[in-house]
Coordinates of C-alpha atoms in Angstrom, one line a residue:
M196 CA -48.6 49.2 -1.2
P197 CA -49.9 45.6 -0.9
A198 CA -49.5 43.8 2.5
G199 CA -46.7 41.4 3.0
V200 CA -44.0 43.4 1.2
A201 CA -40.9 43.8 3.3
V202 CA -39.7 47.2 4.3
P203 CA -36.4 48.0 2.5
I204 CA -33.3 48.5 4.6
E205 CA -32.8 51.9 3.0
A206 CA -36.2 53.1 4.2
I207 CA -35.5 51.8 7.7
A208 CA -32.2 53.7 7.8
T209 CA -33.9 56.9 6.5
L210 CA -36.6 56.6 9.1
R211 CA -34.1 56.0 11.9
R212 CA -32.1 59.1 10.8
R213 CA -35.2 61.3 10.7
L214 CA -36.3 60.1 14.2
A215 CA -32.9 60.7 15.6
A216 CA -33.1 64.3 14.6
L217 CA -36.4 64.8 16.6
P218 CA -36.7 64.9 20.4
A219 CA -38.1 61.9 22.2
R220 CA -41.6 63.5 22.8
H221 CA -41.9 65.5 19.6
P222 CA -45.4 65.5 18.1
E223 CA -44.1 64.8 14.6
R224 CA -42.8 61.3 15.5
K225 CA -46.2 59.7 15.7
P226 CA -47.4 60.9 12.2
L227 CA -44.0 59.9 10.7
M228 CA -44.3 56.4 12.0
A229 CA -48.0 56.1 10.9
S230 CA -47.3 57.3 7.4
T231 CA -44.3 55.0 7.0
A232 CA -46.3 52.0 8.3
E233 CA -49.2 52.8 5.9
L234 CA -46.8 53.2 3.0
Y235 CA -45.3 49.8 3.3
G236 CA -48.4 48.0 4.6
V237 CA -47.0 47.0 8.0
S238 CA -48.1 47.7 11.6
R239 CA -46.4 50.3 13.8
A240 CA -45.3 47.4 16.1
T241 CA -43.5 45.8 13.2
L242 CA -41.9 49.1 12.2
Y243 CA -40.7 49.7 15.8
R244 CA -39.2 46.1 15.8
L245 CA -37.3 46.8 12.7
L246 CA -36.0 50.0 14.1
R247 CA -34.6 48.2 17.1
G248 CA -32.0 46.6 14.9
E249 CA -33.3 43.4 13.5
R250 CA -32.9 44.7 9.9
R251 CA -29.7 46.7 10.3
P252 CA -27.2 46.4 7.5
K253 CA -24.4 43.9 8.2
D254 CA -20.8 44.8 7.7
A255 CA -19.1 43.3 4.7
H256 CA -16.0 41.2 5.3
R257 CA -13.5 39.4 3.1
A258 CA -13.8 35.6 2.7
D259 CA -10.4 35.1 4.3
R260 CA -11.2 37.3 7.4
G261 CA -9.1 36.3 10.4
R262 CA -6.5 34.5 8.3
S263 CA -3.1 35.8 7.3
R264 CA -2.5 36.6 3.6
I265 CA 1.2 37.1 4.0
M266 CA 2.2 33.5 5.0
P267 CA 0.5 30.2 5.9
A268 CA -0.6 29.6 9.5
A269 CA 1.9 26.8 9.9
E270 CA 4.7 29.1 9.1
I271 CA 3.4 31.7 11.5
E272 CA 3.3 29.1 14.3
R273 CA 6.9 28.1 13.5
W274 CA 8.1 31.7 13.8
C275 CA 6.2 32.1 17.1
E276 CA 7.9 29.0 18.4
I277 CA 11.3 30.4 17.4
V278 CA 10.5 33.7 19.1
A279 CA 9.4 32.0 22.3
A280 CA 12.5 29.8 22.2
M281 CA 14.8 32.8 21.9
K282 CA 13.0 34.5 24.8
V283 CA 13.6 31.4 26.9
R284 CA 17.2 31.2 25.8
T285 CA 17.9 34.9 26.6
T286 CA 16.2 35.0 30.0
N287 CA 18.6 36.1 32.8
N288 CA 18.4 35.4 36.6
K289 CA 16.1 38.4 37.0
G290 CA 13.6 37.0 34.5
R291 CA 14.3 39.5 31.8
H292 CA 14.7 38.6 28.2
L293 CA 14.9 40.2 24.7
S294 CA 11.7 41.9 23.5
T295 CA 9.7 40.5 20.6
A296 CA 10.7 43.5 18.3
R297 CA 14.4 42.9 19.0
I298 CA 14.1 39.2 18.4
L299 CA 12.4 39.8 15.1
Q300 CA 15.1 42.2 14.1
L301 CA 17.8 39.7 14.9
L302 CA 15.9 37.0 12.9
V303 CA 15.6 39.2 9.9
D304 CA 19.4 40.2 9.9
T305 CA 21.0 36.7 10.8
W306 CA 18.2 34.1 10.0
E307 CA 18.9 33.8 6.3
R308 CA 22.5 33.0 7.2
F309 CA 21.5 30.4 9.8
C310 CA 19.2 28.7 7.3
A311 CA 22.1 28.3 5.0
F312 CA 23.9 26.1 7.5
A313 CA 23.7 22.4 6.8
R314 CA 24.3 19.4 9.0
E315 CA 27.3 17.1 8.4
P316 CA 26.4 14.9 5.3
E317 CA 25.6 11.3 6.1
R318 CA 25.6 8.1 4.0
R319 CA 22.3 6.3 4.1
A320 CA 21.0 3.2 2.3
V321 CA 17.7 3.7 0.6
G322 CA 15.2 0.8 1.0
I323 CA 13.6 -1.2 -1.8
D324 CA 10.4 0.8 -1.1
C325 CA 12.3 4.1 -2.0
R326 CA 12.2 5.2 1.7
M327 CA 14.7 5.9 4.4
A328 CA 14.5 7.1 7.9
V329 CA 16.4 10.3 9.1
A330 CA 16.1 11.3 12.7
G331 CA 13.0 9.1 13.1
I332 CA 11.2 10.6 10.1
L333 CA 10.5 8.8 6.9
Y334 CA 11.4 10.3 3.5
E335 CA 10.5 8.9 0.1
V336 CA 13.0 9.5 -2.7
D337 CA 12.9 8.8 -6.4
A338 CA 12.5 5.2 -7.6
E339 CA 15.9 5.3 -9.3
L340 CA 17.6 5.4 -5.9
A341 CA 15.9 2.3 -4.5
G342 CA 18.5 0.0 -2.9
E343 CA 21.3 2.5 -3.4
T344 CA 23.6 4.2 -0.9
V345 CA 23.3 8.0 -1.1
V346 CA 24.8 11.1 0.7
V347 CA 22.1 12.9 2.7
W348 CA 22.1 16.7 2.9
W349 CA 19.7 18.7 5.1
G350 CA 19.7 22.0 6.9
L351 CA 19.7 22.8 10.6
F352 CA 16.3 24.5 10.6
D353 CA 14.3 22.8 7.8
Q354 CA 12.8 19.4 7.2
Q355 CA 13.6 19.3 3.5
L356 CA 16.0 16.7 2.4
W357 CA 18.5 16.4 -0.5
V358 CA 20.4 13.4 -1.6
E359 CA 23.4 13.1 -3.7
Q360 CA 24.8 10.1 -5.7
D361 CA 27.5 10.1 -8.3
E362 CA 27.8 13.9 -8.1
Q363 CA 24.2 14.3 -9.0
R364 CA 21.8 15.9 -6.5
W365 CA 18.2 14.9 -6.0
G366 CA 15.4 16.7 -4.1
P367 CA 14.1 18.4 -2.2
Y368 CA 12.1 15.6 -0.4
H369 CA 9.5 16.2 2.3
P370 CA 8.5 13.9 5.2
V371 CA 6.0 11.2 4.4
G372 CA 5.4 10.1 8.0
G373 CA 6.1 11.3 11.5
P374 CA 8.3 9.6 14.1
I375 CA 6.9 6.5 15.8
P376 CA 5.9 7.2 19.4
L377 CA 7.7 5.4 22.2
H378 CA 6.5 1.9 23.0
R379 CA 4.4 1.9 19.8
Y380 CA 5.1 -0.2 16.8
R381 CA 3.6 -0.1 13.3
K382 CA 1.8 -3.3 12.5
H383 CA 2.7 -4.9 9.2
R384 CA -0.1 -4.4 6.8
K385 CA -0.9 -7.7 5.2
S386 CA -1.6 -8.0 1.5
R387 CA -4.8 -9.5 0.2
R388 CA -3.0 -12.8 -0.5
E389 CA -1.4 -12.9 3.0
A390 CA -4.8 -12.2 4.6
R391 CA -6.4 -15.0 2.6
A392 CA -3.6 -17.4 3.5
G393 CA -4.0 -16.5 7.2
Q394 CA -7.7 -17.2 7.1
V395 CA -7.1 -20.6 5.4
S396 CA -4.5 -21.6 8.0
A397 CA -6.8 -20.6 10.9
L398 CA -9.6 -22.6 9.3
A399 CA -7.4 -25.6 8.8
A400 CA -6.3 -25.6 12.5
Q401 CA -10.0 -25.8 13.5
L402 CA -10.8 -28.8 11.2
R403 CA -10.9 -32.4 12.7
L404 CA -10.9 -35.2 10.2
P405 CA -11.5 -38.9 10.9
R406 CA -9.2 -41.6 9.7
S407 CA -11.7 -42.8 7.2
A408 CA -11.5 -39.4 5.4
L409 CA -7.9 -40.0 4.8
S410 CA -8.0 -43.7 3.9
G411 CA -11.2 -43.7 1.9
E412 CA -12.6 -46.6 4.0
D413 CA -15.3 -46.6 6.6
D414 CA -13.1 -48.3 9.2
V415 CA -9.5 -49.0 10.0
V416 CA -7.7 -50.4 7.0
V417 CA -5.8 -53.7 7.6
V418 CA -2.7 -54.0 5.5
G419 CA -2.0 -57.4 4.1
A420 CA -4.1 -60.5 3.4
P421 CA -6.3 -61.9 6.2
G422 CA -4.7 -64.6 8.2
S423 CA -1.2 -63.9 7.0
P424 CA 1.4 -64.2 9.7
V425 CA 3.0 -61.0 11.0
P426 CA 6.7 -61.0 10.4
V427 CA 8.7 -61.2 13.6
R428 CA 12.2 -59.9 14.0
P429 CA 13.8 -60.3 17.4
F430 CA 16.1 -57.7 18.8
V431 CA 19.8 -58.2 18.5
D432 CA 20.3 -56.9 22.1
P433 CA 17.2 -56.6 24.3
D434 CA 19.1 -54.4 26.8
P435 CA 21.4 -52.2 24.7
F436 CA 21.8 -49.6 27.5
H437 CA 22.3 -52.2 30.3
E438 CA 19.3 -51.0 32.3
L439 CA 18.2 -54.6 33.2
T440 CA 21.5 -56.4 33.7
F441 CA 25.1 -55.4 34.3
P442 CA 27.5 -56.0 31.4
T443 CA 30.2 -57.5 33.7
A444 CA 30.8 -58.5 37.3
L445 CA 33.2 -55.5 37.7
A446 CA 30.4 -53.1 36.7
A447 CA 28.1 -54.8 39.2
R448 CA 30.8 -54.3 42.0
H449 CA 31.0 -50.6 41.1
A450 CA 27.2 -50.3 41.4
I451 CA 27.3 -52.0 44.8
A452 CA 30.0 -49.7 46.0
D453 CA 28.0 -46.7 44.9
E454 CA 24.9 -48.1 46.6
L455 CA 26.8 -48.6 49.9
R456 CA 28.7 -45.4 49.6
L457 CA 31.8 -47.3 50.7
P458 CA 34.7 -49.2 48.9
L459 CA 34.2 -53.0 48.9
A460 CA 37.7 -53.5 50.3
K461 CA 36.5 -52.0 53.6
L462 CA 33.9 -54.7 54.0
G463 CA 34.3 -57.8 56.2
D464 CA 35.3 -61.2 54.8
E465 CA 31.7 -62.5 55.3
D466 CA 30.2 -59.5 53.4
R467 CA 32.7 -59.9 50.5
A468 CA 31.9 -63.6 50.3
F469 CA 28.2 -62.7 50.1
I470 CA 28.8 -60.4 47.2
D471 CA 30.9 -63.0 45.4
R472 CA 28.1 -65.6 45.7
L473 CA 25.5 -63.1 44.6
L474 CA 27.4 -62.1 41.4
A475 CA 28.1 -65.7 40.6
E476 CA 24.4 -66.4 40.7
T477 CA 23.1 -63.5 38.6
L478 CA 24.0 -60.1 37.0
S479 CA 20.4 -58.8 37.0
R480 CA 20.4 -55.2 38.2
P481 CA 17.1 -55.3 40.1
A482 CA 18.0 -58.6 41.9
I483 CA 21.4 -57.5 43.0
I484 CA 20.3 -54.1 44.2
A485 CA 17.4 -55.7 46.2
A486 CA 19.8 -58.2 47.8
V487 CA 22.3 -55.6 48.7
R488 CA 19.7 -53.3 50.3
E489 CA 18.3 -56.3 52.3
R490 CA 21.7 -57.3 53.7
F491 CA 23.0 -53.7 54.3
P492 CA 20.0 -51.6 55.7
A493 CA 20.1 -47.9 55.2
G494 CA 20.3 -47.3 59.0
R495 CA 23.8 -48.7 59.2
R496 CA 26.7 -46.2 58.7
G497 CA 27.9 -46.2 55.1
G498 CA 25.7 -49.2 54.6
I499 CA 27.5 -51.4 57.1
G500 CA 28.0 -51.4 60.9

């Protein structure tokens, strides 16, 4: 047989079976190996290497080996969680609980009845995006229910949702999003128009334009003909809030009493005469306050001694 031809797996299996029937030091083992190697055009070393198991037939397996064909993996995990929860719930002070077989038996006999239990119906408003949140989970309903108030029906042990409006039932609906984690908030996703408007606003805030760009001139624009007089309009009352002068002498006396922290009736005749002369001369607030502070120093009790 020409060199380079692989030894069939069937020939290797037959050779291994014939060698297994002979003792380890039987004289027929060597001629058997030599004849087989010559038949397939390989060396004895290659034949021994193939006998060690490198060309052994592999076991055939299904494509779904290791995966359940009875129910999906998610459903199996859900049942495992229920069994574990029931073991925790039935554990006594000695650490004993129901066995797995007993729990499965209970689930098969009473589970169908528990699944038929439903929560108390609730009234919920459907958003304009046809979505509503129930227990922190978003559900998307039919477009006909957008903006409507519906009655929500859902079971104790499932996540499917039914809604009812005007004696017509809709569903079931499945969750479209999980609950938002604590201290996390979903950012509003801007549309293309909103993103473009934000870019324009940010660019406008960075721009700096000179006055000439707005006026169309190279320098400051002077309104009016050259040499024309600027119209002047005097104020009707230059001191409308009486910050510079007192409106009356009585108001000035009140200010002097506040400054001295003492009624003017308790002043001496000479001090009262000084105040009368001062108010007869002027009602200017700065001048009166300065004259009072000069005559009644702050070191004197209540402004006077």
